[in-house]
Structure formats: structure tokens, C-alpha cells
Short mmCIF file of C-alpha atoms and ligand atoms in Angstrom, two decimals:
data_model
loop_
_atom_site.label_atom_id
_atom_site.label_comp_id
_atom_site.label_asym_id
_atom_site.label_seq_id
_atom_site.Cartn_x
_atom_site.Cartn_y
_atom_site.Cartn_z
CA MET A 276 -23.38 -18.93 -12.08
CA HIS A 277 -22.28 -17.82 -8.62
CA LEU A 278 -19.89 -14.91 -9.10
CA ILE A 279 -16.64 -14.65 -7.18
CA PRO A 280 -15.61 -10.98 -7.33
CA PHE A 281 -12.01 -9.91 -7.11
CA ASN A 282 -12.63 -7.86 -3.98
CA LYS A 283 -15.43 -7.35 -1.51
CA PRO A 284 -14.86 -4.61 1.08
CA PHE A 285 -15.18 -5.81 4.68
CA HIS A 286 -18.16 -4.32 6.56
CA SER A 287 -19.72 -4.97 9.97
CA ASP A 288 -22.32 -3.17 12.08
CA ILE A 289 -19.68 -1.75 14.37
CA GLU A 290 -18.78 0.83 11.75
CA LEU A 291 -22.39 1.90 11.37
CA GLY A 292 -22.67 2.42 15.16
CA TYR A 293 -19.56 4.61 15.22
CA ILE A 294 -20.63 6.54 12.15
CA GLN A 295 -23.95 7.28 13.82
CA ASP A 296 -22.14 8.39 16.95
CA ALA A 297 -19.81 10.67 14.96
CA PHE A 298 -22.92 12.16 13.42
CA HIS A 299 -24.44 12.93 16.81
CA ARG A 300 -21.24 14.46 18.16
CA ASN A 301 -21.82 17.40 15.82
CA HIS A 302 -18.19 17.45 14.73
CA VAL A 303 -18.05 15.77 11.37
CA SER A 304 -15.21 17.75 9.81
CA GLY A 305 -11.58 16.71 10.22
CA ASN A 306 -9.46 16.23 13.34
CA GLY A 307 -12.43 15.24 15.50
CA PHE A 308 -13.06 12.60 18.14
CA TYR A 309 -12.67 9.53 15.89
CA THR A 310 -9.75 10.94 13.94
CA ARG A 311 -7.84 11.26 17.23
CA LYS A 312 -9.00 7.81 18.35
CA CYS A 313 -7.66 6.23 15.18
CA GLN A 314 -4.38 8.12 15.39
CA HIS A 315 -3.91 7.12 19.06
CA PHE A 316 -4.71 3.51 18.21
CA PHE A 317 -1.81 3.41 15.76
CA GLU A 318 0.52 5.39 17.98
CA GLU A 319 -0.10 2.99 20.88
CA LYS A 320 -0.25 -0.32 19.06
CA TYR A 321 2.74 0.19 16.75
CA ARG A 322 4.64 2.89 18.70
CA PHE A 323 4.53 5.20 15.68
CA LYS A 324 5.82 8.65 16.75
CA ARG A 325 2.98 10.60 15.19
CA CYS A 326 0.10 9.74 12.87
CA PHE A 327 -2.07 11.95 10.69
CA LEU A 328 -5.17 10.54 9.04
CA THR A 329 -5.48 11.69 5.44
CA THR A 330 -8.07 11.26 2.74
CA SER A 331 -5.84 8.77 0.86
CA CYS A 332 -2.39 7.27 0.75
CA THR A 333 -1.85 9.49 -2.29
CA ASP A 334 -2.45 12.50 0.01
CA ALA A 335 -0.07 11.11 2.62
CA LEU A 336 2.59 10.76 -0.10
CA GLU A 337 1.90 14.34 -1.21
CA MET A 338 2.43 15.49 2.37
CA CYS A 339 5.80 13.68 2.30
CA ALA A 340 6.84 15.53 -0.86
CA LEU A 341 5.89 18.86 0.75
CA LEU A 342 7.63 18.02 4.04
CA LEU A 343 10.80 17.04 2.22
CA ASN A 344 10.73 20.30 0.22
CA ILE A 345 10.91 18.45 -3.06
CA GLU A 346 11.52 20.84 -5.92
CA LYS A 347 12.42 20.88 -9.57
CA GLY A 348 15.65 19.04 -10.22
CA ASP A 349 15.48 16.82 -7.15
CA GLU A 350 15.78 13.11 -7.87
CA VAL A 351 13.71 10.40 -6.20
CA ILE A 352 14.50 6.72 -6.42
CA MET A 353 11.61 4.21 -6.39
CA PRO A 354 10.48 0.93 -7.95
CA SER A 355 8.71 1.05 -11.31
CA PHE A 356 6.37 -1.80 -10.35
CA THR A 357 4.02 0.18 -8.14
CA PHE A 358 0.86 2.26 -8.19
CA VAL A 359 0.88 5.67 -9.94
CA SER A 360 0.57 7.63 -6.69
CA THR A 361 4.00 6.57 -5.43
CA ALA A 362 5.55 8.59 -8.26
CA LEU A 363 2.86 11.21 -8.85
CA ALA A 364 3.13 12.79 -5.39
CA PHE A 365 6.78 13.64 -6.05
CA VAL A 366 6.42 14.46 -9.76
CA ARG A 367 3.79 17.10 -8.82
CA GLN A 368 6.51 18.91 -6.90
CA GLY A 369 8.82 18.82 -9.91
CA ALA A 370 10.99 15.83 -9.01
CA THR A 371 12.68 13.59 -11.56
CA ILE A 372 11.99 9.93 -10.86
CA LYS A 373 14.72 7.28 -11.18
CA PHE A 374 12.89 4.00 -11.48
CA ILE A 375 14.55 0.80 -10.45
CA ASP A 376 13.70 -2.81 -11.19
CA SER A 377 11.94 -5.52 -9.19
CA GLN A 378 13.74 -8.65 -8.05
CA SER A 379 13.75 -11.53 -10.53
CA ASN A 380 11.71 -13.77 -8.22
CA PHE A 381 9.79 -11.18 -6.21
CA PRO A 382 7.83 -8.04 -7.24
CA GLY A 383 9.51 -5.92 -4.54
CA LEU A 384 12.33 -3.57 -5.46
CA ASP A 385 15.84 -4.86 -5.99
CA GLU A 386 17.82 -3.09 -3.25
CA SER A 387 21.11 -3.77 -5.00
CA GLN A 388 20.14 -1.30 -7.77
CA ILE A 389 19.62 1.68 -5.50
CA GLU A 390 23.20 2.78 -5.01
CA ARG A 391 24.14 3.03 -8.69
CA ASN A 392 21.15 5.34 -9.26
CA ILE A 393 22.22 7.88 -6.64
CA THR A 394 23.55 11.20 -7.93
CA SER A 395 24.31 14.54 -6.23
CA ARG A 396 20.67 15.50 -6.83
CA THR A 397 19.11 12.45 -5.17
CA LYS A 398 17.03 13.41 -2.17
CA VAL A 399 14.70 10.52 -1.35
CA ILE A 400 14.32 6.77 -1.65
CA VAL A 401 10.71 5.66 -1.74
CA VAL A 402 10.25 1.99 -0.93
CA VAL A 403 7.08 0.04 -1.60
CA HIS A 404 6.29 -2.98 0.56
CA TYR A 405 4.68 -5.04 -2.18
CA ALA A 406 1.74 -7.17 -0.93
CA GLY A 407 2.60 -5.98 2.58
CA ILE A 408 5.85 -7.94 2.45
CA ALA A 409 8.76 -5.87 3.69
CA CYS A 410 11.69 -4.60 1.61
CA ASP A 411 15.08 -5.26 3.20
CA MET A 412 14.97 -2.06 5.26
CA ASP A 413 18.34 -2.44 7.02
CA VAL A 414 20.08 -2.38 3.65
CA ILE A 415 17.99 0.60 2.48
CA MET A 416 18.41 2.63 5.68
CA ASP A 417 22.19 2.06 5.56
CA ILE A 418 22.38 3.40 2.02
CA ALA A 419 20.23 6.40 3.02
CA THR A 420 22.51 7.18 5.97
CA LYS A 421 25.62 6.80 3.84
CA TYR A 422 24.37 9.31 1.23
CA ASN A 423 22.33 11.49 3.57
CA LEU A 424 18.97 10.67 1.91
CA PHE A 425 15.42 10.48 3.24
CA VAL A 426 13.43 7.25 3.17
CA VAL A 427 9.67 7.26 2.62
CA GLU A 428 7.83 3.97 3.02
CA ASP A 429 4.83 3.46 0.74
CA ALA A 430 3.23 0.99 3.13
CA ALA A 431 -0.17 1.32 1.44
CA GLN A 432 -0.53 -2.46 1.56
CA GLY A 433 1.56 -2.99 4.68
CA ILE A 434 -0.83 -2.58 7.65
CA ASP A 435 0.09 -4.82 10.60
CA SER A 436 3.05 -6.33 8.82
CA PHE A 437 6.64 -6.35 10.09
CA TYR A 438 10.31 -6.26 9.18
CA LYS A 439 12.51 -7.99 11.75
CA GLY A 440 9.81 -7.22 14.34
CA LYS A 441 9.42 -3.55 13.35
CA PRO A 442 6.05 -2.43 11.98
CA LEU A 443 6.08 -1.35 8.33
CA GLY A 444 5.58 2.38 7.99
CA GLY A 445 7.55 2.93 11.19
CA ILE A 446 11.06 2.47 9.86
CA GLY A 447 11.79 5.20 7.29
CA HIS A 448 11.70 8.94 8.12
CA LEU A 449 8.08 8.98 6.91
CA GLY A 450 5.56 6.29 6.13
CA CYS A 451 2.19 6.11 4.39
CA PHE A 452 -0.82 3.75 4.65
CA SER A 453 -3.91 3.42 2.49
CA PHE A 454 -7.41 2.74 3.77
CA HIS A 455 -8.91 2.43 0.29
CA GLU A 456 -11.59 -0.24 0.05
CA THR A 457 -9.22 -2.59 -1.74
CA LYS A 458 -6.90 -2.67 1.31
CA ASN A 459 -7.14 -4.97 4.39
CA ILE A 460 -8.89 -2.34 6.50
CA HIS A 461 -10.56 0.64 4.98
CA CYS A 462 -13.00 3.52 5.13
CA GLY A 463 -13.80 3.68 1.42
CA GLU A 464 -11.14 6.27 0.68
CA GLY A 465 -8.57 7.01 3.35
CA GLY A 466 -4.93 7.04 4.31
CA MET A 467 -2.43 7.97 6.97
CA LEU A 468 0.93 9.71 7.21
CA ILE A 469 3.32 8.36 9.81
CA VAL A 470 6.01 10.72 11.02
CA ASN A 471 8.90 8.77 12.53
CA ASP A 472 11.52 11.56 12.36
CA GLU A 473 10.33 13.94 15.09
CA SER A 474 11.75 16.98 13.33
CA PHE A 475 8.89 16.80 10.82
CA ILE A 476 6.01 16.75 13.33
CA VAL A 477 5.40 20.50 13.80
CA ARG A 478 5.46 21.20 10.10
CA ALA A 479 3.27 18.19 9.30
CA GLU A 480 0.57 19.64 11.57
CA LYS A 481 0.55 22.80 9.46
CA ILE A 482 0.72 21.15 6.07
CA TRP A 483 -2.14 18.86 7.15
CA GLU A 484 -4.39 21.83 8.00
CA LYS A 485 -4.09 24.04 4.92
CA GLY A 486 -0.78 25.65 5.88
CA THR A 487 -2.14 27.14 9.11
CA ASN A 488 -0.97 26.91 12.71
CA ARG A 489 -4.42 25.84 13.87
CA ALA A 490 -2.92 23.00 15.96
CA GLU A 491 -0.82 25.48 17.96
CA TYR A 492 -3.85 27.71 18.40
CA PHE A 493 -5.76 24.83 19.98
CA ARG A 494 -2.84 24.12 22.28
CA ASN A 495 -3.02 27.82 23.31
CA MET A 496 0.45 28.46 21.97
CA VAL A 497 -0.66 31.32 19.72
CA ASN A 498 -3.63 33.62 20.17
CA LYS A 499 -4.91 33.47 16.58
CA TYR A 500 -4.34 31.06 13.82
CA GLU A 501 -3.08 32.09 10.41
CA TRP A 502 -1.34 31.12 7.22
CA VAL A 503 2.21 30.10 8.05
CA ASP A 504 3.31 27.45 5.49
CA THR A 505 2.38 25.55 2.37
CA GLY A 506 -0.14 22.73 2.67
CA SER A 507 -3.56 21.55 1.66
CA SER A 508 -6.74 20.12 3.12
CA PHE A 509 -5.48 16.65 3.83
CA LEU A 510 -7.90 15.79 6.69
CA PRO A 511 -10.73 13.29 6.21
CA SER A 512 -14.15 13.87 7.69
CA ASP A 513 -14.65 12.43 11.20
CA ILE A 514 -17.40 10.22 9.70
CA LEU A 515 -14.74 8.37 7.69
CA ALA A 516 -12.53 8.16 10.78
CA ALA A 517 -15.48 6.64 12.68
CA MET A 518 -15.85 4.01 10.00
CA LEU A 519 -12.12 3.28 10.13
CA PHE A 520 -12.21 3.01 13.92
CA GLY A 521 -14.86 0.31 13.62
CA GLN A 522 -12.57 -1.61 11.29
CA LEU A 523 -9.66 -1.25 13.71
CA GLU A 524 -11.65 -3.09 16.32
CA LYS A 525 -11.87 -5.96 13.85
CA LEU A 526 -8.27 -5.78 12.74
CA ASN A 527 -7.11 -9.07 14.28
CA VAL A 528 -10.10 -11.01 12.95
CA ILE A 529 -9.66 -9.58 9.47
CA GLN A 530 -5.92 -10.27 9.39
CA GLN A 531 -6.32 -13.81 10.63
CA ARG A 532 -8.85 -14.73 7.97
CA ARG A 533 -6.84 -13.07 5.18
CA VAL A 534 -3.66 -14.86 6.18
CA ASP A 535 -5.60 -18.11 6.39
CA ILE A 536 -6.93 -17.60 2.84
CA TRP A 537 -3.44 -16.71 1.65
CA ASN A 538 -2.02 -19.89 3.20
CA GLN A 539 -4.71 -22.02 1.58
CA TYR A 540 -3.83 -20.56 -1.83
CA TYR A 541 -0.16 -21.14 -1.08
CA GLN A 542 -0.76 -24.82 -0.33
CA TYR A 543 -2.68 -25.38 -3.57
CA PHE A 544 -0.16 -23.50 -5.68
CA SER A 545 2.92 -25.12 -4.09
CA GLN A 546 1.52 -28.35 -5.50
CA MET A 547 0.57 -26.92 -8.89
CA SER A 548 3.92 -25.20 -9.34
CA LYS A 549 5.57 -28.64 -9.34
CA ARG A 550 3.70 -29.58 -12.48
CA PHE A 551 3.06 -26.31 -14.31
CA ALA A 552 5.10 -23.21 -15.02
CA ILE A 553 3.70 -21.07 -12.24
CA GLN A 554 5.88 -18.82 -10.06
CA ILE A 555 4.52 -18.59 -6.52
CA PRO A 556 5.16 -15.93 -3.85
CA ILE A 557 8.16 -16.08 -1.58
CA ILE A 558 8.38 -14.38 1.80
CA PRO A 559 11.90 -13.49 2.95
CA ASP A 560 12.93 -14.52 6.50
CA TYR A 561 12.95 -10.90 7.67
CA ALA A 562 9.35 -10.23 6.61
CA THR A 563 5.86 -11.17 7.79
CA ASN A 564 2.82 -11.70 5.60
CA ASN A 565 -0.39 -9.73 6.29
CA GLY A 566 -2.48 -11.60 3.71
CA HIS A 567 -2.99 -8.50 1.62
CA LEU A 568 -2.55 -10.02 -1.82
CA PHE A 569 -1.99 -13.40 -3.42
CA TRP A 570 -0.28 -13.39 -6.77
CA ILE A 571 1.18 -15.86 -9.23
CA VAL A 572 3.41 -15.15 -12.20
CA LEU A 573 2.84 -17.04 -15.44
CA GLU A 574 5.21 -17.93 -18.22
CA ASN A 575 4.03 -15.43 -20.81
CA PRO A 576 1.34 -12.76 -21.51
CA GLY A 577 -0.65 -15.14 -23.74
CA ILE A 578 -1.16 -17.66 -20.94
CA ARG A 579 -2.20 -14.89 -18.60
CA GLU A 580 -4.79 -13.61 -21.02
CA ARG A 581 -6.18 -17.09 -21.62
CA LEU A 582 -6.27 -17.84 -17.87
CA CYS A 583 -8.10 -14.59 -17.09
CA ASP A 584 -10.67 -15.33 -19.81
CA TYR A 585 -11.04 -18.93 -18.62
CA LEU A 586 -11.67 -17.79 -15.04
CA HIS A 587 -14.06 -15.13 -16.23
CA GLN A 588 -16.11 -17.81 -17.96
CA GLN A 589 -16.35 -19.57 -14.60
CA SER A 590 -17.50 -16.28 -13.02
CA ILE A 591 -14.20 -15.83 -11.18
CA LEU A 592 -12.73 -12.36 -11.42
CA ALA A 593 -8.94 -12.37 -11.27
CA VAL A 594 -7.13 -9.15 -12.18
CA PHE A 595 -3.63 -7.98 -12.89
CA HIS A 596 -1.51 -4.90 -12.05
CA TYR A 597 0.72 -2.79 -12.32
CA GLN A 598 1.64 -1.35 -15.68
CA SER A 599 5.30 -0.47 -15.10
CA LEU A 600 5.54 3.26 -14.46
CA HIS A 601 8.78 3.66 -16.41
CA SER A 602 7.06 2.68 -19.64
CA SER A 603 3.81 4.59 -18.94
CA MET A 604 2.54 7.11 -21.42
CA TYR A 605 3.04 10.00 -19.01
CA TYR A 606 6.56 9.18 -17.91
CA SER A 607 7.67 8.42 -21.49
CA SER A 608 6.45 11.85 -22.58
CA GLN A 609 8.40 13.57 -19.79
CA VAL A 610 11.87 12.03 -20.01
CA THR A 611 14.32 11.18 -22.77
CA ASN A 612 16.25 8.25 -21.34
CA ILE A 613 13.82 5.56 -20.30
CA PRO A 614 15.47 2.75 -18.30
CA VAL A 615 15.30 -0.90 -19.28
CA LEU A 616 13.72 -2.83 -16.38
CA PRO A 617 13.05 -6.41 -17.54
CA CYS A 618 11.71 -7.84 -14.24
CA SER A 619 9.17 -5.06 -13.85
CA GLU A 620 8.05 -5.51 -17.49
CA LYS A 621 7.69 -9.27 -17.05
CA LEU A 622 5.49 -8.74 -13.97
CA SER A 623 3.34 -6.20 -15.83
CA ASP A 624 2.79 -8.79 -18.54
CA CYS A 625 2.55 -12.03 -16.54
CA LEU A 626 1.40 -11.42 -12.94
CA ILE A 627 -2.14 -12.20 -11.89
CA ARG A 628 -3.89 -11.51 -8.55
CA LEU A 629 -6.50 -13.89 -7.18
CA PRO A 630 -9.65 -12.92 -5.27
CA LEU A 631 -8.79 -12.28 -1.61
CA TYR A 632 -11.24 -10.79 0.84
CA TYR A 633 -12.64 -11.59 4.30
CA ASP A 634 -15.85 -13.19 3.07
CA LEU A 635 -14.20 -15.51 0.56
CA THR A 636 -15.13 -19.04 1.62
CA ASP A 637 -12.98 -22.15 1.68
CA GLN A 638 -15.24 -23.65 -1.02
CA GLU A 639 -14.67 -20.64 -3.21
CA ILE A 640 -10.91 -20.91 -2.79
CA GLU A 641 -11.11 -24.55 -3.71
CA LYS A 642 -13.17 -23.70 -6.78
CA ILE A 643 -10.65 -21.06 -7.87
CA CYS A 644 -7.70 -23.38 -7.48
CA PHE A 645 -9.52 -26.24 -9.12
CA SER A 646 -10.37 -24.04 -12.11
CA ILE A 647 -6.79 -22.90 -12.48
CA ASN A 648 -5.55 -26.47 -12.27
CA GLN A 649 -8.11 -27.46 -14.90
CA PHE A 650 -6.95 -24.60 -17.13
CA PHE A 651 -3.35 -25.81 -17.01
CA MET A 652 -4.35 -29.40 -17.69
CA GLU A 653 -6.24 -28.27 -20.79
CA GLU A 654 -3.33 -26.05 -21.85
CA SER A 655 -0.84 -28.85 -21.58
CA LEU A 656 -3.08 -31.09 -23.67
CA GLY A 657 -3.03 -28.31 -26.28
C1 PLP B 829 -3.38 1.54 -2.97
C2 PLP B 829 -2.01 2.06 -3.15
C3 PLP B 829 -1.73 3.43 -3.21
C4 PLP B 829 -2.80 4.47 -3.25
O1 PLP B 829 -3.64 4.49 -2.15
P1 PLP B 829 -4.85 5.52 -2.12
O2 PLP B 829 -5.30 5.47 -0.68
O3 PLP B 829 -5.90 5.01 -3.04
O4 PLP B 829 -4.38 6.86 -2.49
C5 PLP B 829 -0.42 3.83 -3.28
N1 PLP B 829 0.60 2.96 -3.31
C6 PLP B 829 0.35 1.63 -3.28
C7 PLP B 829 1.53 0.69 -3.32
C8 PLP B 829 -0.95 1.14 -3.21
O5 PLP B 829 -1.15 -0.20 -3.19
#
């Protein structure tokens, strides 16, 4: 039977042309021609203060933890329903994570729980724009100002999506994107740090390039470059940047098709949710949708398992995520008081993601929705 995978990375010949060009430029290490072109693209299009390509969003988050001088004893507030990296980058620096719950009808974090988790040791709030749909950033930035905290946006899924007209990643002090092949635009593995608070720019240049002042050396500000700070090798090869640049040229086309697919799913499921116990996505007035991810939430884990199996038999690969971080094996072994976060747990048990990629055809979408409808008809007949 014709297989519908969960994801199929977008590729065109443009990327190959740029990769070949990068190859011939004889500068294939980091911070080359295409790296700068990508960074300028984002700085121009979204008015981000300063962008640094990284080898992953995980790396960009690690740069944030270093820039914010996170150390043992510092507390960081973030949602539990997110990818491991959101927490790991800060845990590696010794931070204690205070996980908060998702909203009852939306996987994004519940802003109303932030304030009660703030203590004298809290340093950062990390927000995650789930499915590229914005958190209520005005509320979050106000809390941060009131308590003198930093805000990092994990906008891994949030490319070209907006909050009240502002691009995601460009609102907090720092922001992070992912260009992993599962994201809307990608270069296999890749990411980007966005520095919105200018006071971090000079240090970010150093942390990015192994703790050296190489950037100042190239601007002729110092006559030799040397070890001046902490850091790591966060730069991707210019070959990856060339691939990413090719994708950027296709950004509008990719986004349009993804949003179109998302809307088709939404139509089908609006109907189905009238007859069956299916919770469908909601998009708040202040947020846009970039078609990153289409999810539904089922009534219980048993139904989810049966639906996944059913779809698998029809050669449709639907998947689920995330296992709540607060109940993960690692976190449980590190802390004594594990919070109770029922909404996050429910999503871990009952959420399912449907195939969503550029090449997915209208017929395939129809087949997926038809199969799911069929499943629920059979379920209701017992
Ligand atoms: C994909 C993702 C990451 C990790 O991105 P990498 O580029 O693979 O490091 C982090 N946070 C969220 C919310 C993600 O979706």
C-alpha cells in the first residue's frame, strides 16, 4: 500500500546549486558567505537585532544559558510539555527547572502559573511557542519586567509566525529557531540564536566562536585573537548555511502550502469533532499559524493507541509527542518534589500529530481524514 510518512523534508534544486557554490568558494567552515547571507535575510525580513546561525536549536539554547550566566542554584521556569533541549541547555549549567503546566485546551504554557513559581532565585522564563502558535507574550514580558527576569523564546517551531504583528523569536531578550529536518525550513541539522537585547551581542560573538574575540580581530579592533570568554564551537559549516539559504528563497511557497494543508485538516476535524470526542487546535486572536504542526487530542490513551495502530495498518504514520519533562526519568532522579501537571500529562497520553509536509497531496489528506473518521465510526459501533 502507498505509504504516507509522518514527515518528508522539503528539498529543491536551489539548495544543491548553493551548496555547490559554497563548495567552490573554498570557505566551507563557519561564518562564511552563506552564513552571513542567511543571518542578513532574517535581520532584514524580521528586523531581528542580531542573528547567529548555530548547528541546532539546542545549541542556540545552550548559548542562551551561557549568555545569561546560568549557574548552580538558579531557577528557570518553563513548560513541561516541550522537547528535552528546552530544559537540557539550562540544566547543563546547573539550573533547577520549575516546570509549569499547559493550558487545559491548548498545549502551550499556562501563563497564569508563572508568577506563583517565581522565587528569589528565579532568573529566566523560557517560553515555547507550541506548533508555532504564540504564547501571550505581553503577559509574559510584563511579569519578567516586574520581577527583573530574562525571557528566552524557544521558537524552534515558530519561523515566520507572529504575536500581535511581532515575529516570534524577536520579542524576548533572546530567541532560538530550529532548522532540523522536521521543521518548516531546514538544513538537516541547524538552528539560530536571535539576540534582541543589544547588550548581549558582543559576548554572543565570542561564545559563538569558542570563547575567542575572532570577530573583533576581523573588524580590526584587536591585532590578534585570543581566548577571552567561555563558549563552544556553535557555528555550522557554510555548506549547511548554503542549503538553508536555498530554503529561505522558498519560504513563502513552503509556508503557504503548509498552512493550506493545516486548514484542510482543520475543516475535516471541525466536522468530526461535532460527532466524536476529538479536541481540535485553537489559535488565539493574538497569534498567527505557520502550519508547522496539526494535532488532535483524544479522550484517553487507549483510543490513541488504537488509532495509531489503525492508521499504521492503512500505511499512514501518525506520531505523538512529548513525554512530559517533569515526569521524565532524568528529572525524577534529580529532584525530590515533582510537580503535578495534569494538562501536560493528558497531552503526553492523548495527543497525536498528523502527517504534515510540503509534498503531502490533497488526496492524501482526504485519505487520512477518511481513515480517522472510519476509525471513530467503528469505535462507536464497538
Ligand atoms: C525541534 C525542537 C527543539 C530542538 O531543535 P534542534 O534543532 O533539533 O536542536 C527544541 N525545542 C523545540 C520546542 C523543538 O520543537
